[in-house]
């Protein structure tokens, strides 16, 4: 008995890296899988049917069922066709995993408009496209258990200085996921995020670098496969108690993020006196701002924070 017997999953970016590991694991657990991948370059652009096809062939050799799909997730109409294809060829659609992604790094003060647009387009618009059409399909079903799993990043959650476009796109996906968690619950849908950590082509430049992680192809802890267990669990019907959450997975750790909560509040009965508001903020908020942040750098001058 597989954990996903009889279920159909659509996995974007399933041709390489983490998406391929998710697709193979889901198929091994009994799901039929539509493996979507444009076969794009890491910075976007290009098209290659090979990666999606290779994942499908590996799944087939292992005795699983999968179809390959080369749709560009940025294309609203084509994504609708892709999901319809899953229904037509695999019989239904229960699980949507948005893994497709690109990066075009740069500091905010040097970022080109095209760098910004491309990254927002693939991650945020691409996730909107799949979620939009999948949710319309599930709404019509009126009954059942459906799953959305969106890939986000520590880059947004911690604020990577060199990835403002990517951080913004990923945090946009977090907000989209929170909204879907609330709007789709009544239709049997849960929506959650995974923030992965893995050695893939996206992180291979970190190999040998002095980071807190050992990025190496020989380190099983940081393999794409090691991201999969919570993704698999979020795809099962048993996980219906978890909705609108962010889970970090990778490097042998699985962590639950807290959702944003207000930690301090100051209140007035009428119009704020500005001096009073500032004085109360300095007292109440300063002591509350104590979050460990791997990306934070001390200010150069005149700062004690
Ligand atoms: N590797 C990490 O440590 C890490 C960390 C944080 C977040 N992520 C995120 O996890 C996901 C998977 O990353 P990965 O490391 O496996 O990357 P990867 O580059 O190995 O795989 C991404 C796949 O997405 C596909 N893709 C790109 N644009 C597409 C489009 N428009 N339509 C369809 N497919 C498209 C690519 O062809 C590629 O096969 C991404 O969303 C990434 O941002 C990865």
Tab-separated table of N, CA, C and O in Angstrom, residues 54-130:
chain	number	residue	atom	x	y	z
A	54	UNK	N	13.025	12.569	-18.906
A	54	UNK	CA	13.929	11.684	-18.152
A	54	UNK	C	13.337	11.296	-16.800
A	54	UNK	O	13.462	10.149	-16.363
A	55	UNK	N	12.683	12.245	-16.123
A	55	UNK	CA	12.035	11.909	-14.854
A	55	UNK	C	10.941	10.867	-15.079
A	55	UNK	O	10.825	9.881	-14.327
A	56	UNK	N	10.160	11.067	-16.140
A	56	UNK	CA	9.080	10.121	-16.456
A	56	UNK	C	9.653	8.735	-16.751
A	56	UNK	O	9.109	7.713	-16.312
A	57	UNK	N	10.786	8.699	-17.450
A	57	UNK	CA	11.392	7.393	-17.760
A	57	UNK	C	11.891	6.703	-16.495
A	57	UNK	O	11.730	5.491	-16.328
A	58	UNK	N	12.486	7.478	-15.571
A	58	UNK	CA	12.940	6.867	-14.298
A	58	UNK	C	11.751	6.323	-13.516
A	58	UNK	O	11.818	5.238	-12.939
A	59	UNK	N	10.657	7.078	-13.513
A	59	UNK	CA	9.447	6.626	-12.812
A	59	UNK	C	8.926	5.340	-13.463
A	59	UNK	O	8.572	4.380	-12.771
A	60	UNK	N	8.937	5.311	-14.781
A	60	UNK	CA	8.456	4.130	-15.509
A	60	UNK	C	9.306	2.911	-15.206
A	60	UNK	O	8.784	1.814	-14.960
A	61	UNK	N	10.635	3.083	-15.184
A	61	UNK	CA	11.534	1.956	-14.905
A	61	UNK	C	11.319	1.412	-13.500
A	61	UNK	O	11.509	0.231	-13.239
A	62	UNK	N	10.900	2.294	-12.584
A	62	UNK	CA	10.655	1.866	-11.194
A	62	UNK	C	9.238	1.304	-11.015
A	62	UNK	O	8.841	0.961	-9.911
A	63	UNK	N	8.476	1.248	-12.125
A	63	UNK	CA	7.143	0.654	-12.060
A	63	UNK	C	6.029	1.644	-11.796
A	63	UNK	O	4.884	1.254	-11.549
A	64	UNK	N	6.334	2.944	-11.870
A	64	UNK	CA	5.310	3.964	-11.607
A	64	UNK	C	4.683	4.492	-12.881
A	64	UNK	O	5.081	4.131	-13.989
A	65	UNK	N	3.708	5.378	-12.702
A	65	UNK	CA	2.978	5.936	-13.847
A	65	UNK	C	3.159	7.448	-13.888
A	65	UNK	O	2.911	8.135	-12.891
A	66	UNK	N	3.583	7.958	-15.048
A	66	UNK	CA	3.796	9.399	-15.167
A	66	UNK	C	3.703	9.820	-16.627
A	66	UNK	O	3.932	9.014	-17.530
A	67	UNK	N	3.354	11.090	-16.843
A	67	UNK	CA	3.409	11.682	-18.180
A	67	UNK	C	4.237	12.957	-18.108
A	67	UNK	O	4.239	13.649	-17.088
A	68	UNK	N	4.940	13.238	-19.195
A	68	UNK	CA	5.800	14.425	-19.253
A	68	UNK	C	5.051	15.577	-19.901
A	68	UNK	O	4.241	15.380	-20.804
A	69	UNK	N	5.355	16.794	-19.431
A	69	UNK	CA	4.674	17.981	-19.953
A	69	UNK	C	5.655	19.154	-19.959
A	69	UNK	O	6.321	19.408	-18.961
A	70	UNK	N	5.700	19.857	-21.078
A	70	UNK	CA	6.678	20.941	-21.219
A	70	UNK	C	6.101	22.332	-21.107
A	70	UNK	O	6.722	23.305	-21.545
A	71	UNK	N	4.929	22.458	-20.499
A	71	UNK	CA	4.274	23.769	-20.399
A	71	UNK	C	5.123	24.769	-19.612
A	71	UNK	O	5.706	24.430	-18.587
A	72	UNK	N	5.119	26.003	-20.108
A	72	UNK	CA	5.744	27.120	-19.387
A	72	UNK	C	4.730	27.600	-18.346
A	72	UNK	O	3.630	28.047	-18.706
A	73	UNK	N	5.083	27.533	-17.063
A	73	UNK	CA	4.104	27.876	-16.020
A	73	UNK	C	3.697	29.350	-16.038
A	73	UNK	O	2.719	29.724	-15.405
A	74	UNK	N	4.425	30.186	-16.781
A	74	UNK	CA	4.047	31.601	-16.851
A	74	UNK	C	2.880	31.842	-17.805
A	74	UNK	O	2.356	32.942	-17.867
A	75	UNK	N	2.486	30.831	-18.560
A	75	UNK	CA	1.444	30.980	-19.595
A	75	UNK	C	0.089	30.559	-19.018
A	75	UNK	O	-0.194	29.365	-18.857
A	76	UNK	N	-0.741	31.550	-18.705
A	76	UNK	CA	-2.030	31.320	-18.009
A	76	UNK	C	-2.898	30.289	-18.732
A	76	UNK	O	-3.398	29.339	-18.127
A	77	UNK	N	-3.083	30.475	-20.031
A	77	UNK	CA	-3.971	29.585	-20.786
A	77	UNK	C	-3.365	28.198	-20.932
A	77	UNK	O	-4.062	27.178	-20.798
A	78	UNK	N	-2.066	28.145	-21.172
A	78	UNK	CA	-1.415	26.844	-21.356
A	78	UNK	C	-1.445	26.026	-20.063
A	78	UNK	O	-1.564	24.795	-20.100
A	79	UNK	N	-1.349	26.710	-18.917
A	79	UNK	CA	-1.393	25.993	-17.632
A	79	UNK	C	-2.768	25.336	-17.439
A	79	UNK	O	-2.870	24.211	-16.950
A	80	UNK	N	-3.812	26.030	-17.879
A	80	UNK	CA	-5.147	25.417	-17.789
A	80	UNK	C	-5.185	24.130	-18.627
A	80	UNK	O	-5.712	23.102	-18.194
A	81	UNK	N	-4.585	24.183	-19.792
A	81	UNK	CA	-4.517	22.998	-20.648
A	81	UNK	C	-3.713	21.873	-20.013
A	81	UNK	O	-4.074	20.698	-20.113
A	82	UNK	N	-2.646	22.246	-19.324
A	82	UNK	CA	-1.800	21.237	-18.659
A	82	UNK	C	-2.593	20.495	-17.573
A	82	UNK	O	-2.527	19.269	-17.469
A	83	UNK	N	-3.354	21.256	-16.778
A	83	UNK	CA	-4.119	20.609	-15.705
A	83	UNK	C	-5.233	19.746	-16.291
A	83	UNK	O	-5.528	18.654	-15.789
A	84	UNK	N	-5.827	20.217	-17.391
A	84	UNK	CA	-6.860	19.423	-18.063
A	84	UNK	C	-6.262	18.118	-18.586
A	84	UNK	O	-6.901	17.066	-18.545
A	85	UNK	N	-5.008	18.208	-19.017
A	85	UNK	CA	-4.324	17.017	-19.513
A	85	UNK	C	-4.154	15.983	-18.406
A	85	UNK	O	-4.313	14.778	-18.627
A	86	UNK	N	-3.845	16.445	-17.198
A	86	UNK	CA	-3.727	15.517	-16.063
A	86	UNK	C	-5.054	14.813	-15.838
A	86	UNK	O	-5.103	13.588	-15.633
A	87	UNK	N	-6.138	15.576	-15.917
A	87	UNK	CA	-7.475	14.988	-15.704
A	87	UNK	C	-7.792	14.008	-16.841
A	87	UNK	O	-8.256	12.886	-16.596
A	88	UNK	N	-7.530	14.410	-18.064
A	88	UNK	CA	-7.869	13.566	-19.219
A	88	UNK	C	-7.031	12.296	-19.268
A	88	UNK	O	-7.535	11.211	-19.527
A	89	UNK	N	-5.723	12.432	-19.018
A	89	UNK	CA	-4.828	11.276	-19.230
A	89	UNK	C	-4.609	10.454	-17.966
A	89	UNK	O	-4.279	9.276	-18.037
A	90	UNK	N	-4.767	11.089	-16.790
A	90	UNK	CA	-4.509	10.346	-15.546
A	90	UNK	C	-5.786	10.179	-14.713
A	90	UNK	O	-5.768	9.558	-13.662
A	91	UNK	N	-6.884	10.772	-15.190
A	91	UNK	CA	-8.189	10.464	-14.602
A	91	UNK	C	-8.741	11.478	-13.615
A	91	UNK	O	-9.945	11.535	-13.392
A	92	UNK	N	-7.889	12.302	-13.005
A	92	UNK	CA	-8.340	13.262	-12.005
A	92	UNK	C	-7.172	14.161	-11.640
A	92	UNK	O	-6.093	14.031	-12.230
A	93	UNK	N	-7.331	15.017	-10.666
A	93	UNK	CA	-6.201	15.813	-10.183
A	93	UNK	C	-6.447	16.147	-8.711
A	93	UNK	O	-7.462	16.735	-8.368
A	94	UNK	N	-5.536	15.684	-7.857
A	94	UNK	CA	-5.722	15.826	-6.412
A	94	UNK	C	-4.672	16.689	-5.737
A	94	UNK	O	-4.937	17.284	-4.698
A	95	UNK	N	-3.468	16.692	-6.292
A	95	UNK	CA	-2.329	17.308	-5.602
A	95	UNK	C	-1.578	18.189	-6.597
A	95	UNK	O	-1.275	17.754	-7.714
A	96	UNK	N	-1.302	19.411	-6.178
A	96	UNK	CA	-0.535	20.334	-7.008
A	96	UNK	C	0.708	20.760	-6.231
A	96	UNK	O	0.592	21.275	-5.112
A	97	UNK	N	1.877	20.520	-6.811
A	97	UNK	CA	3.125	20.914	-6.154
A	97	UNK	C	3.855	21.883	-7.075
A	97	UNK	O	4.266	21.518	-8.179
A	98	UNK	N	4.012	23.109	-6.637
A	98	UNK	CA	4.656	24.148	-7.441
A	98	UNK	C	6.133	24.253	-7.072
A	98	UNK	O	6.483	24.864	-6.061
A	99	UNK	N	6.979	23.659	-7.899
A	99	UNK	CA	8.421	23.631	-7.619
A	99	UNK	C	9.209	24.448	-8.642
A	99	UNK	O	10.314	24.885	-8.359
A	100	UNK	N	8.652	24.680	-9.822
A	100	UNK	CA	9.402	25.344	-10.905
A	100	UNK	C	9.982	26.667	-10.425
A	100	UNK	O	9.328	27.420	-9.705
A	101	UNK	N	11.202	26.933	-10.830
A	101	UNK	CA	11.801	28.194	-10.398
A	101	UNK	C	13.060	28.536	-11.152
A	101	UNK	O	13.709	27.683	-11.759
A	102	UNK	N	13.393	29.826	-11.129
A	102	UNK	CA	14.644	30.336	-11.702
A	102	UNK	C	15.218	31.356	-10.726
A	102	UNK	O	14.525	31.806	-9.813
A	103	UNK	N	16.471	31.710	-10.919
A	103	UNK	CA	17.056	32.811	-10.145
A	103	UNK	C	17.816	33.758	-11.087
A	103	UNK	O	18.399	33.313	-12.091
A	104	UNK	N	17.757	35.045	-10.772
A	104	UNK	CA	18.581	36.068	-11.466
A	104	UNK	C	19.013	37.066	-10.422
A	104	UNK	O	18.360	38.085	-10.199
A	105	UNK	N	20.101	36.737	-9.755
A	105	UNK	CA	20.498	37.473	-8.562
A	105	UNK	C	21.118	38.834	-8.890
A	105	UNK	O	21.702	39.039	-9.951
A	106	UNK	N	21.040	39.719	-7.927
A	106	UNK	CA	21.672	41.035	-8.032
A	106	UNK	C	21.240	41.899	-6.865
A	106	UNK	O	20.151	41.698	-6.322
A	107	UNK	N	22.088	42.839	-6.494
A	107	UNK	CA	21.708	43.765	-5.428
A	107	UNK	C	20.573	44.658	-5.914
A	107	UNK	O	20.490	44.980	-7.102
A	108	UNK	N	19.741	45.099	-5.004
A	108	UNK	CA	18.555	45.878	-5.379
A	108	UNK	C	18.933	47.141	-6.152
A	108	UNK	O	18.264	47.515	-7.114
A	109	UNK	N	20.065	47.775	-5.782
A	109	UNK	CA	20.417	49.047	-6.430
A	109	UNK	C	21.001	48.857	-7.825
A	109	UNK	O	21.250	49.822	-8.538
A	110	UNK	N	21.221	47.605	-8.236
A	110	UNK	CA	21.726	47.355	-9.593
A	110	UNK	C	20.748	46.537	-10.433
A	110	UNK	O	21.019	46.241	-11.592
A	111	UNK	N	19.629	46.146	-9.829
A	111	UNK	CA	18.740	45.201	-10.493
A	111	UNK	C	18.060	45.807	-11.711
A	111	UNK	O	17.497	46.899	-11.660
A	112	UNK	N	18.107	45.065	-12.819
A	112	UNK	CA	17.423	45.482	-14.049
A	112	UNK	C	15.952	45.089	-13.957
A	112	UNK	O	15.603	44.088	-13.324
A	113	UNK	N	15.133	45.851	-14.652
A	113	UNK	CA	13.699	45.550	-14.673
A	113	UNK	C	13.453	44.123	-15.184
A	113	UNK	O	12.592	43.399	-14.664
A	114	UNK	N	14.232	43.708	-16.179
A	114	UNK	CA	14.030	42.374	-16.760
A	114	UNK	C	14.348	41.265	-15.755
A	114	UNK	O	13.708	40.210	-15.762
A	115	UNK	N	15.348	41.509	-14.894
A	115	UNK	CA	15.688	40.519	-13.856
A	115	UNK	C	14.516	40.359	-12.898
A	115	UNK	O	14.157	39.256	-12.487
A	116	UNK	N	13.962	41.505	-12.501
A	116	UNK	CA	12.812	41.504	-11.584
A	116	UNK	C	11.626	40.771	-12.217
A	116	UNK	O	11.056	39.855	-11.632
A	117	UNK	N	11.267	41.185	-13.444
A	117	UNK	CA	10.061	40.657	-14.081
A	117	UNK	C	10.157	39.146	-14.307
A	117	UNK	O	9.180	38.425	-14.088
A	118	UNK	N	11.321	38.683	-14.749
A	118	UNK	CA	11.445	37.257	-15.079
A	118	UNK	C	11.229	36.384	-13.842
A	118	UNK	O	10.550	35.358	-13.897
A	119	UNK	N	11.810	36.802	-12.730
A	119	UNK	CA	11.723	35.992	-11.504
A	119	UNK	C	10.309	36.041	-10.908
A	119	UNK	O	9.755	35.023	-10.498
A	120	UNK	N	9.714	37.234	-10.923
A	120	UNK	CA	8.326	37.349	-10.436
A	120	UNK	C	7.404	36.513	-11.326
A	120	UNK	O	6.477	35.842	-10.851
A	121	UNK	N	7.671	36.521	-12.608
A	121	UNK	CA	6.807	35.828	-13.572
A	121	UNK	C	6.796	34.316	-13.338
A	121	UNK	O	5.736	33.703	-13.270
A	122	UNK	N	7.973	33.723	-13.223
A	122	UNK	CA	8.029	32.258	-13.075
A	122	UNK	C	7.489	31.838	-11.707
A	122	UNK	O	6.647	30.940	-11.601
A	123	UNK	N	7.937	32.497	-10.650
A	123	UNK	CA	7.552	32.037	-9.305
A	123	UNK	C	6.130	32.473	-8.942
A	123	UNK	O	5.259	31.639	-8.689
A	124	UNK	N	5.907	33.782	-8.913
A	124	UNK	CA	4.631	34.271	-8.359
A	124	UNK	C	3.482	34.102	-9.356
A	124	UNK	O	2.441	33.535	-9.033
A	125	UNK	N	3.698	34.572	-10.586
A	125	UNK	CA	2.642	34.415	-11.593
A	125	UNK	C	2.451	32.940	-11.928
A	125	UNK	O	1.316	32.473	-12.066
A	126	UNK	N	3.550	32.186	-12.015
A	126	UNK	CA	3.442	30.751	-12.317
A	126	UNK	C	2.633	30.018	-11.260
A	126	UNK	O	1.793	29.168	-11.577
A	127	UNK	N	2.845	30.371	-10.000
A	127	UNK	CA	2.103	29.714	-8.916
A	127	UNK	C	0.645	30.154	-8.945
A	127	UNK	O	-0.262	29.339	-8.754
A	128	UNK	N	0.411	31.444	-9.210
A	128	UNK	CA	-0.984	31.897	-9.389
A	128	UNK	C	-1.662	31.100	-10.497
A	128	UNK	O	-2.803	30.623	-10.334
A	129	UNK	N	-0.976	30.937	-11.626
A	129	UNK	CA	-1.605	30.263	-12.770
A	129	UNK	C	-2.072	28.854	-12.423
A	129	UNK	O	-3.206	28.470	-12.716
A	130	UNK	N	-1.213	28.084	-11.786
A	130	UNK	CA	-1.587	26.688	-11.484
A	130	UNK	C	-2.664	26.643	-10.401
A	130	UNK	O	-3.631	25.893	-10.509
